Amino acid sequence: MLAYLFWTVVSFFSGSVMYSYLIPKVFYKKDITKISKDGNPGCGNVFTCIGIPCGIVCLLLELAKGALPIWLALHYVSPDDIMFAGVLAAPVLGHAFSPMLKKHGGKAIAVTFGTYIGLCPHSILLFLLAIPFVFFSTALRITPHSLRVMTTYLVTLGSSVFFETRTALLLGTAIITAAVIYRHLGDYIHREKRQYGVYVFSLKLFGHESEEKEMSHSGKA
């Protein structure tokens, strides 16, 4: 039991290191939480606000901080034990509720991918996340981004019930899903004004734009 607790703590603190906040702050003297639209300390905002080279570095580090502790933990503990659920979810929880930023962490997409990369080849959870993420971003595109992410994670959780038999990995996925939805739900409700849309590639099937956007469109017309 102590081994699982140890790796849970290690994984949490690995995830809590906010590289996408620290690197722009240290090397560019810019606070990504203040210069980005949504205030999210994630690598997506680094790409937008700082630039592609810095964004790539931050993305790789965000992936690594999820992958490395899981990969190392698998050399000492088993993913079959129910306590591994805490190890699996810890990097995402550390990022989403980072003590470094007084629990105002990021939205945890990159670190989730990193965590599932660390599980390979022991699980196909990486593909269960990547496939719907790509599908809902291209073929059946859901907007806005926060709604797309929440839908993706719910589909991943649902599909994992059929493709993943280990209770620890299912529970860990459920915890990750809850944390990511929590981080995106407030953004969807408060900032994106309950707008939504579903498209087959560029063809809109149905949706609703916020009053603010509708007024903007009518003003342009």
mmCIF file of N, CA and C in Angstrom, residues 27-82:
data_model
loop_
_atom_site.group_PDB
_atom_site.id
_atom_site.type_symbol
_atom_site.label_atom_id
_atom_site.label_comp_id
_atom_site.label_asym_id
_atom_site.label_seq_id
_atom_site.Cartn_x
_atom_site.Cartn_y
_atom_site.Cartn_z
ATOM 1 N N PHE A 27 11.223 32.997 -19.083
ATOM 2 C CA PHE A 27 12.014 33.316 -20.270
ATOM 3 C C PHE A 27 11.456 34.462 -21.110
ATOM 4 N N TYR A 28 10.152 34.735 -20.954
ATOM 5 C CA TYR A 28 9.543 35.799 -21.760
ATOM 6 C C TYR A 28 8.958 36.926 -20.914
ATOM 7 N N LYS A 29 9.017 36.746 -19.586
ATOM 8 C CA LYS A 29 8.491 37.755 -18.656
ATOM 9 C C LYS A 29 7.015 38.050 -18.911
ATOM 10 N N LYS A 30 6.268 36.992 -19.272
ATOM 11 C CA LYS A 30 4.844 37.147 -19.541
ATOM 12 C C LYS A 30 4.048 36.158 -18.696
ATOM 13 N N ASP A 31 2.967 36.653 -18.120
ATOM 14 C CA ASP A 31 2.069 35.819 -17.319
ATOM 15 C C ASP A 31 0.947 35.317 -18.229
ATOM 16 N N ILE A 32 0.991 34.043 -18.576
ATOM 17 C CA ILE A 32 0.041 33.489 -19.526
ATOM 18 C C ILE A 32 -1.387 33.556 -19.010
ATOM 19 N N THR A 33 -1.558 33.589 -17.700
ATOM 20 C CA THR A 33 -2.905 33.656 -17.131
ATOM 21 C C THR A 33 -3.521 35.046 -17.272
ATOM 22 N N LYS A 34 -2.669 36.042 -17.547
ATOM 23 C CA LYS A 34 -3.173 37.415 -17.659
ATOM 24 C C LYS A 34 -3.282 37.891 -19.109
ATOM 25 N N ILE A 35 -2.499 37.305 -19.992
ATOM 26 C CA ILE A 35 -2.515 37.787 -21.377
ATOM 27 C C ILE A 35 -3.387 36.922 -22.290
ATOM 28 N N SER A 36 -3.864 35.786 -21.794
ATOM 29 C CA SER A 36 -4.736 34.923 -22.601
ATOM 30 C C SER A 36 -6.199 35.266 -22.335
ATOM 31 N N LYS A 37 -7.059 34.913 -23.261
ATOM 32 C CA LYS A 37 -8.481 35.257 -23.157
ATOM 33 C C LYS A 37 -9.164 34.573 -21.984
ATOM 34 N N ASP A 38 -8.848 33.286 -21.787
ATOM 35 C CA ASP A 38 -9.539 32.544 -20.736
ATOM 36 C C ASP A 38 -8.731 32.401 -19.454
ATOM 37 N N GLY A 39 -7.494 32.907 -19.447
ATOM 38 C CA GLY A 39 -6.671 32.837 -18.250
ATOM 39 C C GLY A 39 -6.171 31.447 -17.915
ATOM 40 N N ASN A 40 -6.244 30.529 -18.867
ATOM 41 C CA ASN A 40 -5.842 29.152 -18.618
ATOM 42 C C ASN A 40 -4.326 28.987 -18.764
ATOM 43 N N PRO A 41 -3.648 28.422 -17.762
ATOM 44 C CA PRO A 41 -2.197 28.223 -17.844
ATOM 45 C C PRO A 41 -1.832 26.943 -18.582
ATOM 46 N N GLY A 42 -2.290 26.834 -19.827
ATOM 47 C CA GLY A 42 -2.055 25.624 -20.604
ATOM 48 C C GLY A 42 -1.245 25.895 -21.849
ATOM 49 N N CYS A 43 -0.762 24.820 -22.467
ATOM 50 C CA CYS A 43 0.133 24.985 -23.620
ATOM 51 C C CYS A 43 -0.599 25.549 -24.840
ATOM 52 N N GLY A 44 -1.917 25.369 -24.926
ATOM 53 C CA GLY A 44 -2.661 25.960 -26.029
ATOM 54 C C GLY A 44 -2.537 27.471 -26.051
ATOM 55 N N ASN A 45 -2.603 28.080 -24.883
ATOM 56 C CA ASN A 45 -2.451 29.531 -24.793
ATOM 57 C C ASN A 45 -1.012 29.965 -25.034
ATOM 58 N N VAL A 46 -0.060 29.087 -24.734
ATOM 59 C CA VAL A 46 1.341 29.411 -25.023
ATOM 60 C C VAL A 46 1.545 29.490 -26.534
ATOM 61 N N PHE A 47 0.980 28.545 -27.274
ATOM 62 C CA PHE A 47 1.053 28.599 -28.739
ATOM 63 C C PHE A 47 0.473 29.908 -29.261
ATOM 64 N N THR A 48 -0.683 30.300 -28.715
ATOM 65 C CA THR A 48 -1.389 31.483 -29.208
ATOM 66 C C THR A 48 -0.705 32.782 -28.805
ATOM 67 N N CYS A 49 -0.291 32.875 -27.554
ATOM 68 C CA CYS A 49 0.182 34.153 -26.998
ATOM 69 C C CYS A 49 1.695 34.329 -27.039
ATOM 70 N N ILE A 50 2.449 33.244 -27.043
ATOM 71 C CA ILE A 50 3.911 33.340 -27.014
ATOM 72 C C ILE A 50 4.523 32.946 -28.353
ATOM 73 N N GLY A 51 4.080 31.815 -28.910
ATOM 74 C CA GLY A 51 4.623 31.393 -30.195
ATOM 75 C C GLY A 51 4.774 29.885 -30.280
ATOM 76 N N ILE A 52 5.007 29.412 -31.490
ATOM 77 C CA ILE A 52 5.070 27.962 -31.742
ATOM 78 C C ILE A 52 6.256 27.288 -31.056
ATOM 79 N N PRO A 53 7.494 27.829 -31.128
ATOM 80 C CA PRO A 53 8.618 27.133 -30.472
ATOM 81 C C PRO A 53 8.392 26.937 -28.972
ATOM 82 N N CYS A 54 7.974 27.985 -28.298
ATOM 83 C CA CYS A 54 7.714 27.875 -26.865
ATOM 84 C C CYS A 54 6.545 26.933 -26.607
ATOM 85 N N GLY A 55 5.528 26.980 -27.471
ATOM 86 C CA GLY A 55 4.379 26.103 -27.317
ATOM 87 C C GLY A 55 4.751 24.643 -27.429
ATOM 88 N N ILE A 56 5.647 24.321 -28.361
ATOM 89 C CA ILE A 56 6.079 22.937 -28.537
ATOM 90 C C ILE A 56 6.824 22.445 -27.302
ATOM 91 N N VAL A 57 7.712 23.285 -26.770
ATOM 92 C CA VAL A 57 8.462 22.916 -25.559
ATOM 93 C C VAL A 57 7.500 22.653 -24.403
ATOM 94 N N CYS A 58 6.536 23.542 -24.225
ATOM 95 C CA CYS A 58 5.576 23.384 -23.132
ATOM 96 C C CYS A 58 4.707 22.148 -23.324
ATOM 97 N N LEU A 59 4.300 21.890 -24.565
ATOM 98 C CA LEU A 59 3.493 20.703 -24.845
ATOM 99 C C LEU A 59 4.247 19.428 -24.502
ATOM 100 N N LEU A 60 5.512 19.356 -24.906
ATOM 101 C CA LEU A 60 6.312 18.168 -24.608
ATOM 102 C C LEU A 60 6.486 17.967 -23.110
ATOM 103 N N LEU A 61 6.683 19.057 -22.385
ATOM 104 C CA LEU A 61 6.839 18.960 -20.938
ATOM 105 C C LEU A 61 5.528 18.574 -20.258
ATOM 106 N N GLU A 62 4.404 19.085 -20.771
ATOM 107 C CA GLU A 62 3.100 18.726 -20.209
ATOM 108 C C GLU A 62 2.809 17.244 -20.448
ATOM 109 N N LEU A 63 3.181 16.741 -21.612
ATOM 110 C CA LEU A 63 3.026 15.318 -21.873
ATOM 111 C C LEU A 63 3.937 14.495 -20.965
ATOM 112 N N ALA A 64 5.169 14.954 -20.830
ATOM 113 C CA ALA A 64 6.162 14.206 -20.040
ATOM 114 C C ALA A 64 5.798 14.136 -18.565
ATOM 115 N N LYS A 65 5.226 15.218 -18.032
ATOM 116 C CA LYS A 65 4.928 15.212 -16.589
ATOM 117 C C LYS A 65 3.785 14.254 -16.253
ATOM 118 N N GLY A 66 2.998 13.883 -17.287
ATOM 119 C CA GLY A 66 1.999 12.847 -17.078
ATOM 120 C C GLY A 66 2.543 11.469 -17.372
ATOM 121 N N ALA A 67 3.344 11.347 -18.419
ATOM 122 C CA ALA A 67 3.830 10.036 -18.852
ATOM 123 C C ALA A 67 4.897 9.460 -17.935
ATOM 124 N N LEU A 68 5.853 10.287 -17.534
ATOM 125 C CA LEU A 68 7.016 9.774 -16.808
ATOM 126 C C LEU A 68 6.669 9.124 -15.468
ATOM 127 N N PRO A 69 5.883 9.774 -14.592
ATOM 128 C CA PRO A 69 5.590 9.115 -13.313
ATOM 129 C C PRO A 69 4.785 7.833 -13.475
ATOM 130 N N ILE A 70 3.893 7.781 -14.459
ATOM 131 C CA ILE A 70 3.114 6.557 -14.679
ATOM 132 C C ILE A 70 4.021 5.449 -15.195
ATOM 133 N N TRP A 71 4.879 5.790 -16.141
ATOM 134 C CA TRP A 71 5.818 4.804 -16.690
ATOM 135 C C TRP A 71 6.738 4.254 -15.603
ATOM 136 N N LEU A 72 7.237 5.122 -14.749
ATOM 137 C CA LEU A 72 8.100 4.675 -13.658
ATOM 138 C C LEU A 72 7.324 3.840 -12.642
ATOM 139 N N ALA A 73 6.118 4.276 -12.317
ATOM 140 C CA ALA A 73 5.314 3.563 -11.318
ATOM 141 C C ALA A 73 5.040 2.128 -11.744
ATOM 142 N N LEU A 74 4.844 1.912 -13.040
ATOM 143 C CA LEU A 74 4.535 0.571 -13.539
ATOM 144 C C LEU A 74 5.696 -0.407 -13.366
ATOM 145 N N HIS A 75 6.880 0.113 -13.064
ATOM 146 C CA HIS A 75 8.017 -0.764 -12.782
ATOM 147 C C HIS A 75 7.985 -1.275 -11.337
ATOM 148 N N TYR A 76 7.123 -0.684 -10.489
ATOM 149 C CA TYR A 76 7.116 -1.023 -9.064
ATOM 150 C C TYR A 76 5.741 -1.442 -8.537
ATOM 151 N N VAL A 77 4.677 -1.011 -9.207
ATOM 152 C CA VAL A 77 3.329 -1.367 -8.748
ATOM 153 C C VAL A 77 2.530 -1.900 -9.927
ATOM 154 N N SER A 78 1.413 -2.555 -9.617
ATOM 155 C CA SER A 78 0.617 -3.203 -10.658
ATOM 156 C C SER A 78 -0.628 -2.381 -11.010
ATOM 157 N N PRO A 79 -0.942 -2.260 -12.299
ATOM 158 C CA PRO A 79 -2.169 -1.568 -12.702
ATOM 159 C C PRO A 79 -3.427 -2.374 -12.410
ATOM 160 N N ASP A 80 -3.251 -3.609 -11.915
ATOM 161 C CA ASP A 80 -4.401 -4.449 -11.580
ATOM 162 C C ASP A 80 -4.946 -4.145 -10.189
ATOM 163 N N ASP A 81 -4.147 -3.521 -9.346
ATOM 164 C CA ASP A 81 -4.585 -3.187 -7.990
ATOM 165 C C ASP A 81 -5.448 -1.931 -8.019
ATOM 166 N N ILE A 82 -6.527 -1.917 -7.249
ATOM 167 C CA ILE A 82 -7.464 -0.800 -7.251
ATOM 168 C C ILE A 82 -6.784 0.513 -6.861
#
